[in-house]
C-alpha cells in the first residue's frame, strides 16, 4: 500500500511540474505524457463527483484492511493485489481531498483510452490479480474443507 501511494504521488507531482504547459512522447506511437485533471472516474464518468469517490475509497480501503486483518493465514499472493487496490484507491483519494481532482498523465497513443495514472494502474492490476488469487484461494479452501486435509 505504502509503495503504491509513494510511487503514485511522486509521479503525479512530477507530471504536474513538468507537463503543466506541454505534452511529451514517452514511447512513440504507444505512450504519451499529458497533464489532465479529472474530477470524475474513467472516461470522466460522474464528473464532479469527487466527494462520492472519496467516500467510496474510504469504504473500500476500510473493507480491504478489515478483511486482511481478520482473515487468518491469508496468502501473500492475495495480500499483495489487495494492497495494490487499497494503495491505488488511497493515491487517488489523496488527490481528491487535496486538489478536488485527480492528476492523470499517461495517455495511450495507439487507441482512444482515458488518460490515467499509477494509482489507476495499481487498482486495475490489483483487481485482476485479486480475481485470479481468490479463485486459487477458494479452490484451496474448498479442497481443505472436503475432508479437513489439504489437497492443493
Coordinates of N, CA and C in Angstrom, one line a residue:
X1 N 0.8 -1.2 0.0 CA 0.0 0.0 0.0 C 0.9 1.2 0.0
X2 N 1.8 1.3 0.9 CA 2.7 2.4 1.1 C 3.5 2.7 -0.2
X3 N 4.1 1.6 -0.8 CA 4.8 1.8 -2.0 C 4.0 2.3 -3.2
X4 N 2.8 1.8 -3.3 CA 1.8 2.2 -4.3 C 1.6 3.7 -4.2
X5 N 1.3 4.2 -3.0 CA 1.0 5.6 -2.7 C 2.2 6.5 -3.0
X6 N 3.3 6.1 -2.6 CA 4.5 6.9 -2.8 C 4.8 7.0 -4.3
X7 N 4.9 5.9 -5.0 CA 5.1 6.0 -6.5 C 4.1 6.8 -7.2
X8 N 2.8 6.6 -6.8 CA 1.7 7.4 -7.4 C 1.9 8.9 -7.1
X9 N 2.1 9.3 -5.9 CA 2.2 10.7 -5.6 C 3.4 11.4 -6.2
X10 N 4.5 10.7 -6.2 CA 5.8 11.2 -6.8 C 5.6 11.4 -8.3
X11 N 5.0 10.4 -9.0 CA 4.9 10.6 -10.4 C 3.8 11.7 -10.7
X12 N 2.8 11.8 -9.9 CA 1.8 12.9 -10.2 C 2.4 14.2 -10.0
X13 N 3.2 14.4 -8.9 CA 3.9 15.7 -8.6 C 4.8 16.0 -9.8
X14 N 5.6 15.0 -10.3 CA 6.4 15.3 -11.5 C 5.6 15.6 -12.7
X15 N 4.5 15.0 -12.9 CA 3.7 15.3 -14.1 C 3.1 16.7 -14.0
X16 N 2.7 17.1 -12.8 CA 2.2 18.5 -12.6 C 3.3 19.5 -12.9
X17 N 4.5 19.2 -12.4 CA 5.6 20.1 -12.6 C 6.1 20.2 -14.0
X18 N 6.3 19.1 -14.6 CA 7.0 19.0 -15.9 C 6.0 19.2 -17.1
X19 N 4.8 18.7 -17.0 CA 3.8 18.6 -18.1 C 2.8 19.8 -18.0
X20 N 3.0 20.7 -17.1 CA 2.0 21.8 -17.0 C 1.7 22.5 -18.3
X21 N 2.7 22.8 -19.0 CA 2.5 23.6 -20.3 C 2.7 22.8 -21.5
X22 N 3.0 21.5 -21.4 CA 3.3 20.8 -22.6 C 3.0 19.3 -22.5
X23 N 3.0 18.6 -23.6 CA 2.9 17.1 -23.5 C 4.2 16.6 -24.1
X24 N 4.3 15.3 -23.9 CA 5.6 14.6 -24.3 C 5.3 13.2 -24.8
X25 N 6.1 12.8 -25.8 CA 6.0 11.4 -26.2 C 7.0 10.6 -25.4
X26 N 6.5 9.6 -24.7 CA 7.3 8.7 -24.0 C 7.8 7.5 -24.8
X27 N 6.9 6.8 -25.4 CA 7.2 5.7 -26.4 C 6.4 6.0 -27.6
X28 N 7.1 6.4 -28.7 CA 6.4 6.9 -30.0 C 5.4 5.9 -30.4
X29 N 4.2 6.4 -30.7 CA 3.1 5.6 -31.1 C 2.4 4.7 -30.1
X30 N 2.9 4.7 -28.9 CA 2.4 3.9 -27.8 C 1.9 4.7 -26.6
X31 N 2.8 5.4 -26.0 CA 2.5 6.2 -24.7 C 3.0 7.6 -24.8
X32 N 2.0 8.5 -24.5 CA 2.3 9.9 -24.4 C 2.1 10.4 -23.0
X33 N 2.7 11.4 -22.6 CA 2.5 12.0 -21.3 C 1.8 13.4 -21.5
X34 N 0.7 13.5 -20.8 CA -0.1 14.8 -20.9 C -0.7 15.0 -19.5
X35 N -0.7 16.2 -19.0 CA -1.3 16.5 -17.7 C -2.8 16.8 -17.9
X36 N -3.6 16.1 -17.2 CA -5.1 16.2 -17.2 C -5.5 16.2 -15.7
X37 N -6.4 17.1 -15.3 CA -7.1 17.0 -14.0 C -8.5 16.4 -14.2
X38 N -8.8 15.4 -13.5 CA -10.0 14.7 -13.7 C -10.8 14.7 -12.4
X39 N -12.1 15.2 -12.4 CA -12.9 15.2 -11.3 C -13.9 14.1 -11.2
X40 N -13.8 13.2 -12.3 CA -14.7 12.0 -12.3 C -13.8 10.8 -12.2
X41 N -14.3 9.7 -12.9 CA -13.6 8.5 -13.0 C -13.2 8.3 -14.4
X42 N -12.9 7.1 -14.9 CA -12.6 6.8 -16.2 C -13.6 7.3 -17.2
X43 N -13.1 7.9 -18.3 CA -14.0 8.5 -19.3 C -14.8 9.7 -18.7
X44 N -14.3 10.3 -17.7 CA -14.9 11.4 -16.9 C -16.3 11.0 -16.4
X45 N -16.5 9.7 -16.1 CA -17.7 9.2 -15.6 C -18.0 9.9 -14.2
X46 N -19.2 10.3 -14.0 CA -19.5 11.0 -12.7 C -18.6 12.2 -12.5
X47 N -18.4 13.0 -13.6 CA -17.5 14.2 -13.5 C -18.1 15.1 -12.4
X48 N -17.2 15.6 -11.6 CA -17.6 16.5 -10.4 C -18.0 15.7 -9.2
X49 N -17.8 14.4 -9.2 CA -18.2 13.5 -8.1 C -17.1 13.2 -7.2
X50 N -16.2 14.1 -6.9 CA -15.0 13.8 -6.1 C -15.4 13.4 -4.7
X51 N -16.4 14.0 -4.1 CA -16.8 13.6 -2.7 C -17.3 12.2 -2.7
X52 N -18.1 11.8 -3.7 CA -18.6 10.4 -3.8 C -17.4 9.4 -3.9
X53 N -16.4 9.8 -4.7 CA -15.2 8.9 -4.8 C -14.4 8.8 -3.6
X54 N -14.3 9.9 -2.8 CA -13.6 9.9 -1.6 C -14.3 9.0 -0.6
X55 N -15.6 9.0 -0.5 CA -16.3 8.1 0.4 C -16.2 6.7 0.0
X56 N -16.3 6.5 -1.3 CA -16.1 5.1 -1.9 C -14.7 4.6 -1.6
X57 N -13.7 5.4 -1.7 CA -12.3 4.9 -1.4 C -12.2 4.6 0.1
X58 N -12.7 5.4 0.9 CA -12.7 5.1 2.4 C -13.3 3.8 2.7
X59 N -14.5 3.6 2.1 CA -15.2 2.3 2.4 C -14.4 1.1 1.9
X60 N -13.9 1.2 0.7 CA -13.1 0.1 0.1 C -11.8 -0.2 0.8
X61 N -11.1 0.9 1.2 CA -9.9 0.7 1.9 C -10.1 0.1 3.3
X62 N -11.2 0.6 4.0 CA -11.6 0.0 5.3 C -12.0 -1.4 5.1
X63 N -12.7 -1.8 4.1 CA -13.1 -3.2 3.9 C -11.9 -4.1 3.6
X64 N -11.0 -3.6 2.8 CA -9.8 -4.4 2.5 C -9.0 -4.6 3.7
X65 N -8.8 -3.5 4.5 CA -8.0 -3.6 5.7 C -8.6 -4.5 6.7
X66 N -9.9 -4.5 6.9 CA -10.6 -5.4 7.8 C -10.5 -6.8 7.4
X67 N -10.6 -7.1 6.1 CA -10.5 -8.4 5.5 C -9.1 -9.0 5.8
X68 N -8.1 -8.2 5.5 CA -6.7 -8.7 5.6 C -6.4 -8.9 7.1
X69 N -6.9 -8.0 7.9 CA -6.6 -8.0 9.4 C -7.3 -9.2 10.0
X70 N -8.5 -9.5 9.6 CA -9.3 -10.6 10.3 C -9.2 -12.0 9.7
X71 N -8.6 -12.1 8.5 CA -8.6 -13.4 7.9 C -7.2 -14.1 8.2
X72 N -7.3 -15.2 8.9 CA -6.1 -15.9 9.2 C -5.5 -16.7 8.0
X73 N -4.2 -16.8 8.0 CA -3.5 -17.5 7.0 C -3.7 -17.0 5.6
X74 N -3.9 -15.7 5.4 CA -4.1 -15.1 4.1 C -2.8 -15.2 3.3
X75 N -2.8 -15.8 2.2 CA -1.6 -16.0 1.4 C -1.1 -14.7 0.8
X76 N 0.2 -14.5 0.7 CA 0.8 -13.3 0.1 C 0.3 -13.0 -1.3
X77 N 0.0 -14.1 -2.1 CA -0.5 -13.9 -3.4 C -1.8 -13.2 -3.4
X78 N -2.5 -13.1 -2.3 CA -3.8 -12.4 -2.2 C -3.6 -11.0 -1.5
X79 N -2.7 -11.0 -0.5 CA -2.4 -9.8 0.2 C -1.8 -8.7 -0.7
X80 N -0.9 -9.0 -1.6 CA -0.2 -8.1 -2.5 C -1.2 -7.4 -3.4
X81 N -2.1 -8.1 -4.1 CA -3.0 -7.4 -5.0 C -4.1 -6.6 -4.2
X82 N -4.4 -7.1 -3.0 CA -5.3 -6.3 -2.2 C -4.6 -5.0 -1.8
X83 N -3.4 -5.0 -1.5 CA -2.6 -3.8 -1.2 C -2.5 -2.9 -2.4
X84 N -2.4 -3.4 -3.6 CA -2.4 -2.6 -4.8 C -3.7 -1.8 -5.0
X85 N -4.8 -2.5 -4.8 CA -6.1 -1.9 -4.9 C -6.3 -0.8 -3.8
X86 N -5.9 -1.1 -2.6 CA -6.0 -0.1 -1.5 C -5.1 1.0 -1.7
X87 N -3.8 0.8 -2.1 CA -2.9 1.8 -2.4 C -3.3 2.7 -3.5
X88 N -3.8 2.1 -4.6 CA -4.3 2.9 -5.7 C -5.5 3.8 -5.3
X89 N -6.4 3.2 -4.6 CA -7.5 4.0 -4.1 C -7.1 5.1 -3.2
X90 N -6.1 4.9 -2.4 CA -5.6 5.9 -1.5 C -4.9 7.0 -2.2
X91 N -4.1 6.6 -3.2 CA -3.4 7.6 -4.0 C -4.4 8.6 -4.7
X92 N -5.4 8.1 -5.3 CA -6.4 9.0 -6.0 C -7.2 9.7 -5.0
X93 N -7.5 9.1 -3.8 CA -8.3 9.8 -2.7 C -7.5 11.0 -2.2
X94 N -6.2 10.8 -2.1 CA -5.3 12.0 -1.6 C -5.5 13.1 -2.6
X95 N -5.4 12.9 -3.9 CA -5.6 13.9 -4.9 C -6.9 14.6 -4.7
X96 N -8.0 13.8 -4.6 CA -9.3 14.4 -4.5 C -9.5 15.3 -3.2
X97 N -8.9 14.8 -2.1 CA -9.1 15.6 -0.9 C -8.2 16.9 -1.0
X98 N -7.0 16.8 -1.5 CA -6.2 18.0 -1.5 C -6.5 18.9 -2.6
X99 N -6.8 18.4 -3.8 CA -7.0 19.3 -5.0 C -8.4 19.3 -5.6
X100 N -9.2 18.4 -5.1 CA -10.6 18.3 -5.7 C -10.7 17.5 -7.0
X101 N -9.5 17.1 -7.5 CA -9.5 16.3 -8.7 C -8.2 15.4 -8.7
X102 N -8.2 14.5 -9.7 CA -7.1 13.5 -9.7 C -6.2 13.9 -10.9
X103 N -4.9 13.9 -10.7 CA -3.9 14.1 -11.7 C -3.7 12.9 -12.6
X104 N -4.1 13.0 -13.8 CA -3.8 11.9 -14.8 C -2.7 12.4 -15.8
X105 N -1.9 11.4 -16.3 CA -0.8 11.9 -17.2 C -0.4 10.9 -18.2
X106 N -0.8 9.6 -18.1 CA -0.4 8.6 -19.1 C -1.5 8.4 -20.1
X107 N -1.1 8.7 -21.4 CA -2.1 8.6 -22.5 C -1.6 7.6 -23.5
X108 N -2.5 6.7 -23.9 CA -2.2 5.7 -24.9 C -2.3 6.5 -26.3
X109 N -1.3 6.2 -27.1 CA -1.3 6.9 -28.5 C -1.9 6.0 -29.5
X110 N -2.0 4.7 -29.3 CA -2.4 3.7 -30.3 C -3.9 3.4 -30.2
X111 N -4.6 3.9 -29.2 CA -6.0 3.6 -29.0 C -6.7 4.7 -28.2
X112 N -7.9 5.0 -28.5 CA -8.6 6.0 -27.7 C -9.0 5.4 -26.3
X113 N -8.3 5.9 -25.3 CA -8.5 5.4 -24.0 C -8.3 6.6 -23.0
X114 N -9.0 6.6 -21.9 CA -8.8 7.7 -20.9 C -7.4 7.8 -20.5
X115 N -7.0 9.0 -20.2 CA -5.7 9.3 -19.6 C -5.7 8.8 -18.2
X116 N -4.6 8.2 -17.7 CA -4.7 7.5 -16.4 C -3.4 7.8 -15.6
X117 N -3.2 7.2 -14.5 CA -2.0 7.4 -13.6 C -1.6 6.1 -13.0
X118 N -0.6 6.2 -12.1 CA -0.1 5.0 -11.5 C -1.1 4.4 -10.5
X119 N -1.9 5.2 -9.8 CA -2.9 4.7 -8.9 C -3.9 3.9 -9.7
X120 N -4.3 4.4 -10.9 CA -5.3 3.6 -11.7 C -4.7 2.3 -12.1
X121 N -3.4 2.3 -12.5 CA -2.8 1.0 -12.8 C -2.7 0.0 -11.7
X122 N -2.5 0.5 -10.5 CA -2.4 -0.3 -9.3 C -3.8 -0.9 -9.0
X123 N -4.9 -0.1 -9.1 CA -6.2 -0.6 -8.9 C -6.6 -1.7 -10.0
X124 N -6.3 -1.4 -11.2 CA -6.7 -2.3 -12.3 C -5.9 -3.6 -12.2
X125 N -4.6 -3.5 -12.1 CA -3.8 -4.8 -12.0 C -4.2 -5.5 -10.7
X126 N -4.4 -4.8 -9.6 CA -4.8 -5.4 -8.3 C -6.1 -6.1 -8.4
X127 N -7.1 -5.5 -9.1 CA -8.4 -6.2 -9.2 C -8.3 -7.5 -10.0
X128 N -7.5 -7.4 -11.1 CA -7.3 -8.6 -12.0 C -6.6 -9.7 -11.2
X129 N -5.5 -9.3 -10.5 CA -4.8 -10.3 -9.7 C -5.6 -10.9 -8.5
X130 N -6.5 -10.0 -7.9 CA -7.4 -10.4 -6.9 C -8.3 -11.5 -7.4
X131 N -8.9 -11.3 -8.5 CA -9.8 -12.2 -9.1 C -9.2 -13.6 -9.3
X132 N -8.0 -13.6 -9.8 CA -7.2 -14.8 -10.0 C -6.9 -15.5 -8.7
X133 N -6.4 -14.6 -7.8 CA -5.9 -15.1 -6.5 C -7.1 -15.7 -5.7
X134 N -8.3 -15.0 -5.7 CA -9.4 -15.5 -5.0 C -9.9 -16.8 -5.5
X135 N -9.8 -17.0 -6.9 CA -10.2 -18.3 -7.4 C -9.3 -19.4 -6.9
X136 N -8.0 -19.1 -6.9 CA -7.0 -20.1 -6.4 C -7.2 -20.4 -4.9
X137 N -7.4 -19.3 -4.1 CA -7.6 -19.4 -2.7 C -8.9 -20.2 -2.3
X138 N -9.9 -19.9 -3.1 CA -11.2 -20.5 -2.9 C -11.1 -22.0 -3.2
X139 N -10.4 -22.3 -4.3 CA -10.3 -23.8 -4.6 C -9.5 -24.5 -3.6
X140 N -8.5 -23.8 -3.0 CA -7.6 -24.5 -2.0 C -8.5 -24.7 -0.7
X141 N -9.3 -23.7 -0.3 CA -10.1 -23.8 0.8 C -11.2 -24.9 0.7
X142 N -11.7 -25.0 -0.5 CA -12.7 -26.0 -0.8 C -12.1 -27.4 -0.7
X143 N -10.9 -27.5 -1.2 CA -10.2 -28.8 -1.1 C -10.0 -29.2 0.3
X144 N -9.6 -28.2 1.2 CA -9.4 -28.5 2.6 C -10.7 -28.8 3.3
X145 N -11.7 -28.2 3.0 CA -13.0 -28.4 3.7 C -13.7 -29.7 3.3
X146 N -13.3 -30.4 2.3 CA -13.9 -31.6 1.9 C -13.7 -32.7 2.9
X147 N -12.4 -32.8 3.5 CA -12.2 -33.8 4.5 C -11.2 -33.3 5.6
X148 N -11.0 -32.0 5.6 CA -10.2 -31.5 6.7 C -8.7 -31.5 6.4
X149 N -8.3 -32.0 5.2 CA -6.9 -32.1 4.8 C -6.8 -31.3 3.5
X150 N -5.6 -30.8 3.4 CA -5.3 -30.0 2.2 C -5.0 -30.9 1.0
X151 N -5.6 -30.6 -0.1 CA -5.4 -31.3 -1.4 C -4.8 -30.4 -2.5
X152 N -4.5 -29.2 -2.1 CA -3.9 -28.2 -3.0 C -2.5 -28.4 -3.2

